[in-house]
mmCIF file with all atom_site columns, C-alpha atoms in Angstrom:
data_model
loop_
_atom_site.group_PDB
_atom_site.id
_atom_site.type_symbol
_atom_site.label_atom_id
_atom_site.label_alt_id
_atom_site.label_comp_id
_atom_site.label_asym_id
_atom_site.label_entity_id
_atom_site.label_seq_id
_atom_site.pdbx_PDB_ins_code
_atom_site.Cartn_x
_atom_site.Cartn_y
_atom_site.Cartn_z
_atom_site.occupancy
_atom_site.B_iso_or_equiv
_atom_site.pdbx_formal_charge
_atom_site.auth_seq_id
_atom_site.auth_comp_id
_atom_site.auth_asym_id
_atom_site.auth_atom_id
_atom_site.pdbx_PDB_model_num
ATOM 1   C CA . MET A 1 1   ? 13.241  -0.753  -3.688  1.00 97.00 ? 1   MET A CA 1
ATOM 2   C CA . LYS A 1 2   ? 10.930  0.206   -1.260  1.00 98.00 ? 2   LYS A CA 1
ATOM 3   C CA . ILE A 1 3   ? 7.511   1.063   -2.694  1.00 98.00 ? 3   ILE A CA 1
ATOM 4   C CA . LEU A 1 4   ? 5.371   3.497   -0.412  1.00 98.00 ? 4   LEU A CA 1
ATOM 5   C CA . LEU A 1 5   ? 1.580   3.464   -1.144  1.00 98.00 ? 5   LEU A CA 1
ATOM 6   C CA . ASP A 1 6   ? -0.065  6.890   -0.291  1.00 97.00 ? 6   ASP A CA 1
ATOM 7   C CA . ASN A 1 7   ? -3.506  6.355   0.064   1.00 93.00 ? 7   ASN A CA 1
ATOM 8   C CA . GLY A 1 8   ? -5.479  9.701   -0.377  1.00 84.00 ? 8   GLY A CA 1
ATOM 9   C CA . HIS A 1 9   ? -7.067  11.203  2.421   1.00 79.00 ? 9   HIS A CA 1
ATOM 10  C CA . GLY A 1 10  ? -8.378  10.156  6.225   1.00 73.00 ? 10  GLY A CA 1
ATOM 11  C CA . GLU A 1 11  ? -11.833 9.311   7.556   1.00 77.00 ? 11  GLU A CA 1
ATOM 12  C CA . GLU A 1 12  ? -12.911 12.721  8.723   1.00 69.00 ? 12  GLU A CA 1
ATOM 13  C CA . THR A 1 13  ? -11.503 14.437  5.209   1.00 70.00 ? 13  THR A CA 1
ATOM 14  C CA . PRO A 1 14  ? -14.694 16.581  4.606   1.00 66.00 ? 14  PRO A CA 1
ATOM 15  C CA . GLY A 1 15  ? -16.446 15.768  1.184   1.00 74.00 ? 15  GLY A CA 1
ATOM 16  C CA . LYS A 1 16  ? -14.138 13.100  -0.518  1.00 88.00 ? 16  LYS A CA 1
ATOM 17  C CA . ARG A 1 17  ? -17.175 11.411  -1.835  1.00 91.00 ? 17  ARG A CA 1
ATOM 18  C CA . SER A 1 18  ? -19.962 10.147  -4.510  1.00 94.00 ? 18  SER A CA 1
ATOM 19  C CA . PRO A 1 19  ? -23.817 12.116  -3.925  1.00 95.00 ? 19  PRO A CA 1
ATOM 20  C CA . ASP A 1 20  ? -25.061 8.648   -3.315  1.00 95.00 ? 20  ASP A CA 1
ATOM 21  C CA . GLY A 1 21  ? -22.612 8.561   0.226   1.00 92.00 ? 21  GLY A CA 1
ATOM 22  C CA . LYS A 1 22  ? -22.167 5.065   -1.276  1.00 95.00 ? 22  LYS A CA 1
ATOM 23  C CA . LEU A 1 23  ? -18.059 5.324   -2.372  1.00 95.00 ? 23  LEU A CA 1
ATOM 24  C CA . ARG A 1 24  ? -15.706 7.371   0.109   1.00 93.00 ? 24  ARG A CA 1
ATOM 25  C CA . GLU A 1 25  ? -12.493 7.969   -1.022  1.00 93.00 ? 25  GLU A CA 1
ATOM 26  C CA . TYR A 1 26  ? -10.660 7.461   2.316   1.00 92.00 ? 26  TYR A CA 1
ATOM 27  C CA . ALA A 1 27  ? -11.959 4.202   2.192   1.00 93.00 ? 27  ALA A CA 1
ATOM 28  C CA . TYR A 1 28  ? -11.189 3.153   -1.489  1.00 96.00 ? 28  TYR A CA 1
ATOM 29  C CA . ALA A 1 29  ? -7.957  4.512   -1.779  1.00 96.00 ? 29  ALA A CA 1
ATOM 30  C CA . ARG A 1 30  ? -7.211  2.004   1.430   1.00 95.00 ? 30  ARG A CA 1
ATOM 31  C CA . GLU A 1 31  ? -8.913  -1.339  0.001   1.00 97.00 ? 31  GLU A CA 1
ATOM 32  C CA . ILE A 1 32  ? -6.711  -0.232  -3.067  1.00 98.00 ? 32  ILE A CA 1
ATOM 33  C CA . ALA A 1 33  ? -3.451  0.357   -1.868  1.00 97.00 ? 33  ALA A CA 1
ATOM 34  C CA . SER A 1 34  ? -3.619  -2.833  0.601   1.00 97.00 ? 34  SER A CA 1
ATOM 35  C CA . MET A 1 35  ? -4.947  -4.836  -2.948  1.00 98.00 ? 35  MET A CA 1
ATOM 36  C CA . VAL A 1 36  ? -1.642  -3.672  -4.333  1.00 98.00 ? 36  VAL A CA 1
ATOM 37  C CA . TYR A 1 37  ? 0.121   -4.212  -1.256  1.00 98.00 ? 37  TYR A CA 1
ATOM 38  C CA . ASP A 1 38  ? -1.070  -7.950  -1.041  1.00 98.00 ? 38  ASP A CA 1
ATOM 39  C CA . GLU A 1 39  ? -0.170  -8.580  -4.652  1.00 98.00 ? 39  GLU A CA 1
ATOM 40  C CA . LEU A 1 40  ? 3.334   -6.718  -4.207  1.00 98.00 ? 40  LEU A CA 1
ATOM 41  C CA . TYR A 1 41  ? 4.408   -8.190  -0.769  1.00 98.00 ? 41  TYR A CA 1
ATOM 42  C CA . ASN A 1 42  ? 3.263   -11.610 -1.728  1.00 98.00 ? 42  ASN A CA 1
ATOM 43  C CA . ARG A 1 43  ? 5.850   -11.047 -5.134  1.00 98.00 ? 43  ARG A CA 1
ATOM 44  C CA . ASP A 1 44  ? 8.370   -10.271 -2.575  1.00 98.00 ? 44  ASP A CA 1
ATOM 45  C CA . TYR A 1 45  ? 8.720   -6.520  -3.401  1.00 98.00 ? 45  TYR A CA 1
ATOM 46  C CA . ASP A 1 46  ? 9.396   -4.532  -0.225  1.00 98.00 ? 46  ASP A CA 1
ATOM 47  C CA . VAL A 1 47  ? 6.427   -2.644  0.467   1.00 98.00 ? 47  VAL A CA 1
ATOM 48  C CA . GLU A 1 48  ? 4.619   0.130   2.710   1.00 98.00 ? 48  GLU A CA 1
ATOM 49  C CA . LEU A 1 49  ? 1.573   1.573   3.607   1.00 97.00 ? 49  LEU A CA 1
ATOM 50  C CA . LEU A 1 50  ? 3.212   4.977   4.394   1.00 97.00 ? 50  LEU A CA 1
ATOM 51  C CA . VAL A 1 51  ? -0.592  6.310   5.983   1.00 95.00 ? 51  VAL A CA 1
ATOM 52  C CA . PRO A 1 52  ? -2.026  2.692   7.937   1.00 92.00 ? 52  PRO A CA 1
ATOM 53  C CA . GLU A 1 53  ? -4.162  5.171   10.054  1.00 91.00 ? 53  GLU A CA 1
ATOM 54  C CA . THR A 1 54  ? -8.098  6.051   9.185   1.00 86.00 ? 54  THR A CA 1
ATOM 55  C CA . LYS A 1 55  ? -7.830  9.319   10.539  1.00 87.00 ? 55  LYS A CA 1
ATOM 56  C CA . ASP A 1 56  ? -6.370  12.643  8.147   1.00 89.00 ? 56  ASP A CA 1
ATOM 57  C CA . ILE A 1 57  ? -2.319  12.514  8.306   1.00 93.00 ? 57  ILE A CA 1
ATOM 58  C CA . SER A 1 58  ? -1.437  15.886  7.513   1.00 93.00 ? 58  SER A CA 1
ATOM 59  C CA . LEU A 1 59  ? 0.241   16.215  3.623   1.00 95.00 ? 59  LEU A CA 1
ATOM 60  C CA . SER A 1 60  ? 3.645   17.792  6.043   1.00 96.00 ? 60  SER A CA 1
ATOM 61  C CA . THR A 1 61  ? 3.877   14.354  7.862   1.00 97.00 ? 61  THR A CA 1
ATOM 62  C CA . ARG A 1 62  ? 3.080   12.330  4.729   1.00 97.00 ? 62  ARG A CA 1
ATOM 63  C CA . CYS A 1 63  ? 5.554   13.614  3.317   1.00 98.00 ? 63  CYS A CA 1
ATOM 64  C CA . LYS A 1 64  ? 8.372   13.518  6.215   1.00 98.00 ? 64  LYS A CA 1
ATOM 65  C CA . ARG A 1 65  ? 7.331   10.103  6.607   1.00 98.00 ? 65  ARG A CA 1
ATOM 66  C CA . ALA A 1 66  ? 8.416   9.585   3.057   1.00 98.00 ? 66  ALA A CA 1
ATOM 67  C CA . ASN A 1 67  ? 11.718  11.412  3.056   1.00 98.00 ? 67  ASN A CA 1
ATOM 68  C CA . ALA A 1 68  ? 12.348  9.541   6.279   1.00 98.00 ? 68  ALA A CA 1
ATOM 69  C CA . PHE A 1 69  ? 12.759  6.108   3.986   1.00 98.00 ? 69  PHE A CA 1
ATOM 70  C CA . CYS A 1 70  ? 14.804  8.365   1.324   1.00 98.00 ? 70  CYS A CA 1
ATOM 71  C CA . LYS A 1 71  ? 17.154  9.812   3.941   1.00 98.00 ? 71  LYS A CA 1
ATOM 72  C CA . GLU A 1 72  ? 17.978  6.123   5.283   1.00 98.00 ? 72  GLU A CA 1
ATOM 73  C CA . LEU A 1 73  ? 17.693  4.263   2.116   1.00 98.00 ? 73  LEU A CA 1
ATOM 74  C CA . GLY A 1 74  ? 18.995  7.387   -0.495  1.00 98.00 ? 74  GLY A CA 1
ATOM 75  C CA . ASN A 1 75  ? 16.060  8.532   -3.463  1.00 97.00 ? 75  ASN A CA 1
ATOM 76  C CA . LYS A 1 76  ? 16.612  6.991   -5.747  1.00 95.00 ? 76  LYS A CA 1
ATOM 77  C CA . ASN A 1 77  ? 16.258  3.579   -3.906  1.00 97.00 ? 77  ASN A CA 1
ATOM 78  C CA . VAL A 1 78  ? 12.300  4.694   -2.867  1.00 98.00 ? 78  VAL A CA 1
ATOM 79  C CA . LEU A 1 79  ? 9.063   5.273   -4.963  1.00 98.00 ? 79  LEU A CA 1
ATOM 80  C CA . LEU A 1 80  ? 5.859   6.657   -4.005  1.00 98.00 ? 80  LEU A CA 1
ATOM 81  C CA . VAL A 1 81  ? 2.481   6.557   -5.088  1.00 98.00 ? 81  VAL A CA 1
ATOM 82  C CA . SER A 1 82  ? -0.044  8.733   -3.623  1.00 98.00 ? 82  SER A CA 1
ATOM 83  C CA . ILE A 1 83  ? -4.149  6.677   -4.770  1.00 97.00 ? 83  ILE A CA 1
ATOM 84  C CA . HIS A 1 84  ? -6.667  8.701   -5.010  1.00 96.00 ? 84  HIS A CA 1
ATOM 85  C CA . CYS A 1 85  ? -10.742 9.372   -6.893  1.00 96.00 ? 85  CYS A CA 1
ATOM 86  C CA . ASN A 1 86  ? -10.407 11.994  -8.900  1.00 96.00 ? 86  ASN A CA 1
ATOM 87  C CA . ALA A 1 87  ? -14.005 14.791  -8.222  1.00 95.00 ? 87  ALA A CA 1
ATOM 88  C CA . ALA A 1 88  ? -15.356 17.805  -10.905 1.00 95.00 ? 88  ALA A CA 1
ATOM 89  C CA . GLY A 1 89  ? -17.977 18.444  -8.590  1.00 92.00 ? 89  GLY A CA 1
ATOM 90  C CA . ASN A 1 90  ? -18.362 18.964  -4.909  1.00 89.00 ? 90  ASN A CA 1
ATOM 91  C CA . GLY A 1 91  ? -19.815 15.422  -4.240  1.00 86.00 ? 91  GLY A CA 1
ATOM 92  C CA . SER A 1 92  ? -22.957 17.046  -3.703  1.00 90.00 ? 92  SER A CA 1
ATOM 93  C CA . ALA A 1 93  ? -24.280 15.980  -7.600  1.00 95.00 ? 93  ALA A CA 1
ATOM 94  C CA . TRP A 1 94  ? -23.768 13.343  -10.346 1.00 97.00 ? 94  TRP A CA 1
ATOM 95  C CA . MET A 1 95  ? -21.242 15.130  -12.408 1.00 97.00 ? 95  MET A CA 1
ATOM 96  C CA . GLY A 1 96  ? -19.805 14.207  -16.533 1.00 97.00 ? 96  GLY A CA 1
ATOM 97  C CA . ALA A 1 97  ? -15.588 14.430  -15.908 1.00 97.00 ? 97  ALA A CA 1
ATOM 98  C CA . LYS A 1 98  ? -14.678 10.813  -15.893 1.00 97.00 ? 98  LYS A CA 1
ATOM 99  C CA . GLY A 1 99  ? -11.522 9.205   -16.627 1.00 97.00 ? 99  GLY A CA 1
ATOM 100 C CA . TRP A 1 100 ? -8.162  8.039   -15.370 1.00 98.00 ? 100 TRP A CA 1
ATOM 101 C CA . SER A 1 101 ? -4.963  10.061  -14.561 1.00 98.00 ? 101 SER A CA 1
ATOM 102 C CA . VAL A 1 102 ? -1.756  10.249  -13.095 1.00 98.00 ? 102 VAL A CA 1
ATOM 103 C CA . PHE A 1 103 ? 0.196   13.547  -12.043 1.00 98.00 ? 103 PHE A CA 1
ATOM 104 C CA . VAL A 1 104 ? 3.974   14.551  -11.474 1.00 98.00 ? 104 VAL A CA 1
ATOM 105 C CA . SER A 1 105 ? 5.119   17.837  -9.745  1.00 98.00 ? 105 SER A CA 1
ATOM 106 C CA . THR A 1 106 ? 6.448   20.494  -11.563 1.00 97.00 ? 106 THR A CA 1
ATOM 107 C CA . ASN A 1 107 ? 9.349   20.259  -10.439 1.00 96.00 ? 107 ASN A CA 1
ATOM 108 C CA . ALA A 1 108 ? 9.791   16.159  -10.948 1.00 97.00 ? 108 ALA A CA 1
ATOM 109 C CA . SER A 1 109 ? 12.742  14.214  -11.748 1.00 97.00 ? 109 SER A CA 1
ATOM 110 C CA . SER A 1 110 ? 13.024  12.141  -14.966 1.00 97.00 ? 110 SER A CA 1
ATOM 111 C CA . ASN A 1 111 ? 12.532  9.048   -13.030 1.00 98.00 ? 111 ASN A CA 1
ATOM 112 C CA . SER A 1 112 ? 8.763   10.358  -11.467 1.00 98.00 ? 112 SER A CA 1
ATOM 113 C CA . LYS A 1 113 ? 7.413   11.061  -15.036 1.00 98.00 ? 113 LYS A CA 1
ATOM 114 C CA . LEU A 1 114 ? 8.830   7.594   -15.647 1.00 98.00 ? 114 LEU A CA 1
ATOM 115 C CA . LEU A 1 115 ? 6.635   6.180   -13.277 1.00 98.00 ? 115 LEU A CA 1
ATOM 116 C CA . ALA A 1 116 ? 3.720   8.199   -14.524 1.00 98.00 ? 116 ALA A CA 1
ATOM 117 C CA . ASP A 1 117 ? 4.328   7.144   -17.116 1.00 98.00 ? 117 ASP A CA 1
ATOM 118 C CA . CYS A 1 118 ? 4.813   2.499   -16.378 1.00 98.00 ? 118 CYS A CA 1
ATOM 119 C CA . LEU A 1 119 ? 1.856   3.163   -14.588 1.00 98.00 ? 119 LEU A CA 1
ATOM 120 C CA . TYR A 1 120 ? -0.463  5.574   -17.846 1.00 98.00 ? 120 TYR A CA 1
ATOM 121 C CA . ASP A 1 121 ? 0.707   2.667   -19.851 1.00 98.00 ? 121 ASP A CA 1
ATOM 122 C CA . ALA A 1 122 ? -0.690  0.268   -17.165 1.00 98.00 ? 122 ALA A CA 1
ATOM 123 C CA . ALA A 1 123 ? -4.020  1.511   -17.159 1.00 98.00 ? 123 ALA A CA 1
ATOM 124 C CA . GLU A 1 124 ? -4.206  1.808   -20.926 1.00 98.00 ? 124 GLU A CA 1
ATOM 125 C CA . LYS A 1 125 ? -3.854  -1.864  -20.764 1.00 98.00 ? 125 LYS A CA 1
ATOM 126 C CA . GLN A 1 126 ? -6.818  -2.292  -18.390 1.00 97.00 ? 126 GLN A CA 1
ATOM 127 C CA . ASN A 1 127 ? -8.848  -0.188  -20.909 1.00 96.00 ? 127 ASN A CA 1
ATOM 128 C CA . LEU A 1 128 ? -9.606  2.641   -18.857 1.00 97.00 ? 128 LEU A CA 1
ATOM 129 C CA . LYS A 1 129 ? -11.067 5.759   -20.160 1.00 96.00 ? 129 LYS A CA 1
ATOM 130 C CA . LEU A 1 130 ? -7.367  8.243   -20.125 1.00 98.00 ? 130 LEU A CA 1
ATOM 131 C CA . ARG A 1 131 ? -7.339  11.535  -19.021 1.00 97.00 ? 131 ARG A CA 1
ATOM 132 C CA . VAL A 1 132 ? -4.633  13.849  -20.056 1.00 96.00 ? 132 VAL A CA 1
ATOM 133 C CA . GLU A 1 133 ? -3.230  17.572  -20.145 1.00 95.00 ? 133 GLU A CA 1
ATOM 134 C CA . LYS A 1 134 ? -1.811  17.166  -22.932 1.00 94.00 ? 134 LYS A CA 1
ATOM 135 C CA . PRO A 1 135 ? -1.549  15.434  -26.060 1.00 95.00 ? 135 PRO A CA 1
ATOM 136 C CA . GLY A 1 136 ? 1.894   13.235  -26.412 1.00 95.00 ? 136 GLY A CA 1
ATOM 137 C CA . GLN A 1 137 ? 2.246   13.951  -22.407 1.00 97.00 ? 137 GLN A CA 1
ATOM 138 C CA . LYS A 1 138 ? 0.611   10.713  -20.195 1.00 98.00 ? 138 LYS A CA 1
ATOM 139 C CA . TYR A 1 139 ? 1.042   12.890  -16.739 1.00 98.00 ? 139 TYR A CA 1
ATOM 140 C CA . TRP A 1 140 ? -0.421  15.981  -15.509 1.00 98.00 ? 140 TRP A CA 1
ATOM 141 C CA . GLN A 1 141 ? 2.072   18.529  -14.113 1.00 98.00 ? 141 GLN A CA 1
ATOM 142 C CA . GLN A 1 142 ? 0.643   19.817  -10.399 1.00 97.00 ? 142 GLN A CA 1
ATOM 143 C CA . SER A 1 143 ? 2.673   21.570  -7.666  1.00 97.00 ? 143 SER A CA 1
ATOM 144 C CA . LEU A 1 144 ? 1.186   18.831  -5.507  1.00 97.00 ? 144 LEU A CA 1
ATOM 145 C CA . ALA A 1 145 ? 2.946   18.403  -1.803  1.00 97.00 ? 145 ALA A CA 1
ATOM 146 C CA . ILE A 1 146 ? 2.577   14.749  -1.695  1.00 97.00 ? 146 ILE A CA 1
ATOM 147 C CA . CYS A 1 147 ? 4.297   14.968  -5.247  1.00 98.00 ? 147 CYS A CA 1
ATOM 148 C CA . ARG A 1 148 ? 6.405   17.953  -4.620  1.00 97.00 ? 148 ARG A CA 1
ATOM 149 C CA . ASP A 1 149 ? 7.873   17.876  -1.330  1.00 98.00 ? 149 ASP A CA 1
ATOM 150 C CA . THR A 1 150 ? 9.077   14.444  -0.728  1.00 98.00 ? 150 THR A CA 1
ATOM 151 C CA . ASN A 1 151 ? 12.342  13.676  -2.430  1.00 98.00 ? 151 ASN A CA 1
ATOM 152 C CA . CYS A 1 152 ? 11.946  10.186  -3.989  1.00 98.00 ? 152 CYS A CA 1
ATOM 153 C CA . PRO A 1 153 ? 10.428  9.875   -6.739  1.00 98.00 ? 153 PRO A CA 1
ATOM 154 C CA . ALA A 1 154 ? 7.128   10.476  -6.608  1.00 98.00 ? 154 ALA A CA 1
ATOM 155 C CA . VAL A 1 155 ? 3.211   9.657   -8.672  1.00 98.00 ? 155 VAL A CA 1
ATOM 156 C CA . LEU A 1 156 ? -0.611  11.106  -7.255  1.00 98.00 ? 156 LEU A CA 1
ATOM 157 C CA . THR A 1 157 ? -2.845  8.528   -9.424  1.00 98.00 ? 157 THR A CA 1
ATOM 158 C CA . GLU A 1 158 ? -6.686  9.918   -9.715  1.00 98.00 ? 158 GLU A CA 1
ATOM 159 C CA . ASN A 1 159 ? -8.497  6.794   -10.170 1.00 98.00 ? 159 ASN A CA 1
ATOM 160 C CA . LEU A 1 160 ? -11.292 7.530   -12.768 1.00 98.00 ? 160 LEU A CA 1
ATOM 161 C CA . PHE A 1 161 ? -14.319 9.973   -10.916 1.00 97.00 ? 161 PHE A CA 1
ATOM 162 C CA . GLN A 1 162 ? -16.101 9.753   -7.896  1.00 96.00 ? 162 GLN A CA 1
ATOM 163 C CA . ASP A 1 163 ? -19.114 12.020  -9.045  1.00 96.00 ? 163 ASP A CA 1
ATOM 164 C CA . ASN A 1 164 ? -19.303 9.586   -12.426 1.00 98.00 ? 164 ASN A CA 1
ATOM 165 C CA . LYS A 1 165 ? -22.177 7.627   -11.605 1.00 97.00 ? 165 LYS A CA 1
ATOM 166 C CA . ASP A 1 166 ? -20.702 5.315   -14.283 1.00 98.00 ? 166 ASP A CA 1
ATOM 167 C CA . ASP A 1 167 ? -17.543 5.882   -12.910 1.00 98.00 ? 167 ASP A CA 1
ATOM 168 C CA . VAL A 1 168 ? -18.236 4.947   -9.719  1.00 98.00 ? 168 VAL A CA 1
ATOM 169 C CA . ASP A 1 169 ? -20.558 1.395   -10.261 1.00 98.00 ? 169 ASP A CA 1
ATOM 170 C CA . PHE A 1 170 ? -16.880 0.249   -12.282 1.00 98.00 ? 170 PHE A CA 1
ATOM 171 C CA . LEU A 1 171 ? -15.023 1.484   -8.936  1.00 98.00 ? 171 LEU A CA 1
ATOM 172 C CA . LEU A 1 172 ? -16.951 -0.257  -7.173  1.00 98.00 ? 172 LEU A CA 1
ATOM 173 C CA . SER A 1 173 ? -17.783 -3.593  -8.712  1.00 98.00 ? 173 SER A CA 1
ATOM 174 C CA . LYS A 1 174 ? -14.737 -5.993  -8.492  1.00 98.00 ? 174 LYS A CA 1
ATOM 175 C CA . GLU A 1 175 ? -13.722 -6.016  -11.975 1.00 98.00 ? 175 GLU A CA 1
ATOM 176 C CA . GLY A 1 176 ? -13.850 -2.585  -11.535 1.00 98.00 ? 176 GLY A CA 1
ATOM 177 C CA . LYS A 1 177 ? -11.270 -2.502  -8.294  1.00 98.00 ? 177 LYS A CA 1
ATOM 178 C CA . GLN A 1 178 ? -9.210  -5.710  -9.672  1.00 98.00 ? 178 GLN A CA 1
ATOM 179 C CA . ALA A 1 179 ? -8.119  -3.465  -12.348 1.00 98.00 ? 179 ALA A CA 1
ATOM 180 C CA . ILE A 1 180 ? -7.485  -0.190  -10.476 1.00 98.00 ? 180 ILE A CA 1
ATOM 181 C CA . ALA A 1 181 ? -5.130  -2.948  -8.514  1.00 98.00 ? 181 ALA A CA 1
ATOM 182 C CA . LYS A 1 182 ? -3.682  -4.359  -11.330 1.00 98.00 ? 182 LYS A CA 1
ATOM 183 C CA . LEU A 1 183 ? -2.763  -0.927  -13.021 1.00 98.00 ? 183 LEU A CA 1
ATOM 184 C CA . HIS A 1 184 ? -0.586  -0.038  -9.657  1.00 98.00 ? 184 HIS A CA 1
ATOM 185 C CA . VAL A 1 185 ? 1.039   -3.501  -9.053  1.00 98.00 ? 185 VAL A CA 1
ATOM 186 C CA . ASP A 1 186 ? 2.224   -3.738  -13.101 1.00 98.00 ? 186 ASP A CA 1
ATOM 187 C CA . GLY A 1 187 ? 3.248   -0.055  -13.783 1.00 98.00 ? 187 GLY A CA 1
ATOM 188 C CA . ILE A 1 188 ? 5.520   0.321   -10.941 1.00 98.00 ? 188 ILE A CA 1
ATOM 189 C CA . ILE A 1 189 ? 6.915   -3.449  -11.449 1.00 98.00 ? 189 ILE A CA 1
ATOM 190 C CA . LYS A 1 190 ? 7.667   -1.991  -14.746 1.00 98.00 ? 190 LYS A CA 1
ATOM 191 C CA . TYR A 1 191 ? 9.041   0.740   -13.316 1.00 98.00 ? 191 TYR A CA 1
ATOM 192 C CA . ILE A 1 192 ? 11.397  -0.860  -11.436 1.00 98.00 ? 192 ILE A CA 1
ATOM 193 C CA . SER A 1 193 ? 12.634  -3.084  -14.208 1.00 97.00 ? 193 SER A CA 1
ATOM 194 C CA . GLN A 1 194 ? 13.413  -0.175  -16.236 1.00 96.00 ? 194 GLN A CA 1
ATOM 195 C CA . LEU A 1 195 ? 15.692  1.230   -13.749 1.00 92.00 ? 195 LEU A CA 1
ATOM 196 C CA . SER A 1 196 ? 17.948  -2.084  -13.409 1.00 70.00 ? 196 SER A CA 1
#
């Protein structure tokens, strides 16, 4: 199974930061993706960073990169997790929304939904506040290009809110980074184990 880790946004993407500037989404998502990569690699999983660059890579290019692996290996032999931080406002002020959530596309496959469920369960084990779209469903459904336009099971995680002060304090702590990385590692491994 080829595991693709997509870190959200690029260095020059406008906004995408905490109001105090301490958390920048492009840097945070890359740090978490690198931690997840290292842990999976050290456990002998076939893992790859979809966007090693720090500049912003367009969604269409990201999807093309993922789909090239799908064409080479087969759609069912690839999975994609796109790592982000959520925001309730435009980044200029602290907001009240908080918590963790996972998204699939409106055209999501059953395997995309299974991957989302596995990540949600792993986040729950980290005692994070979880956000759901509706009761009884662990994932949100939106028409997100990275999930919609890729041929493999794909999800997008929103790892707390970059404009909630408590969330940002946790995200930037050693404990917070370890919790966010661990839920991704554990959720991905659980998903792969359920396929075999």
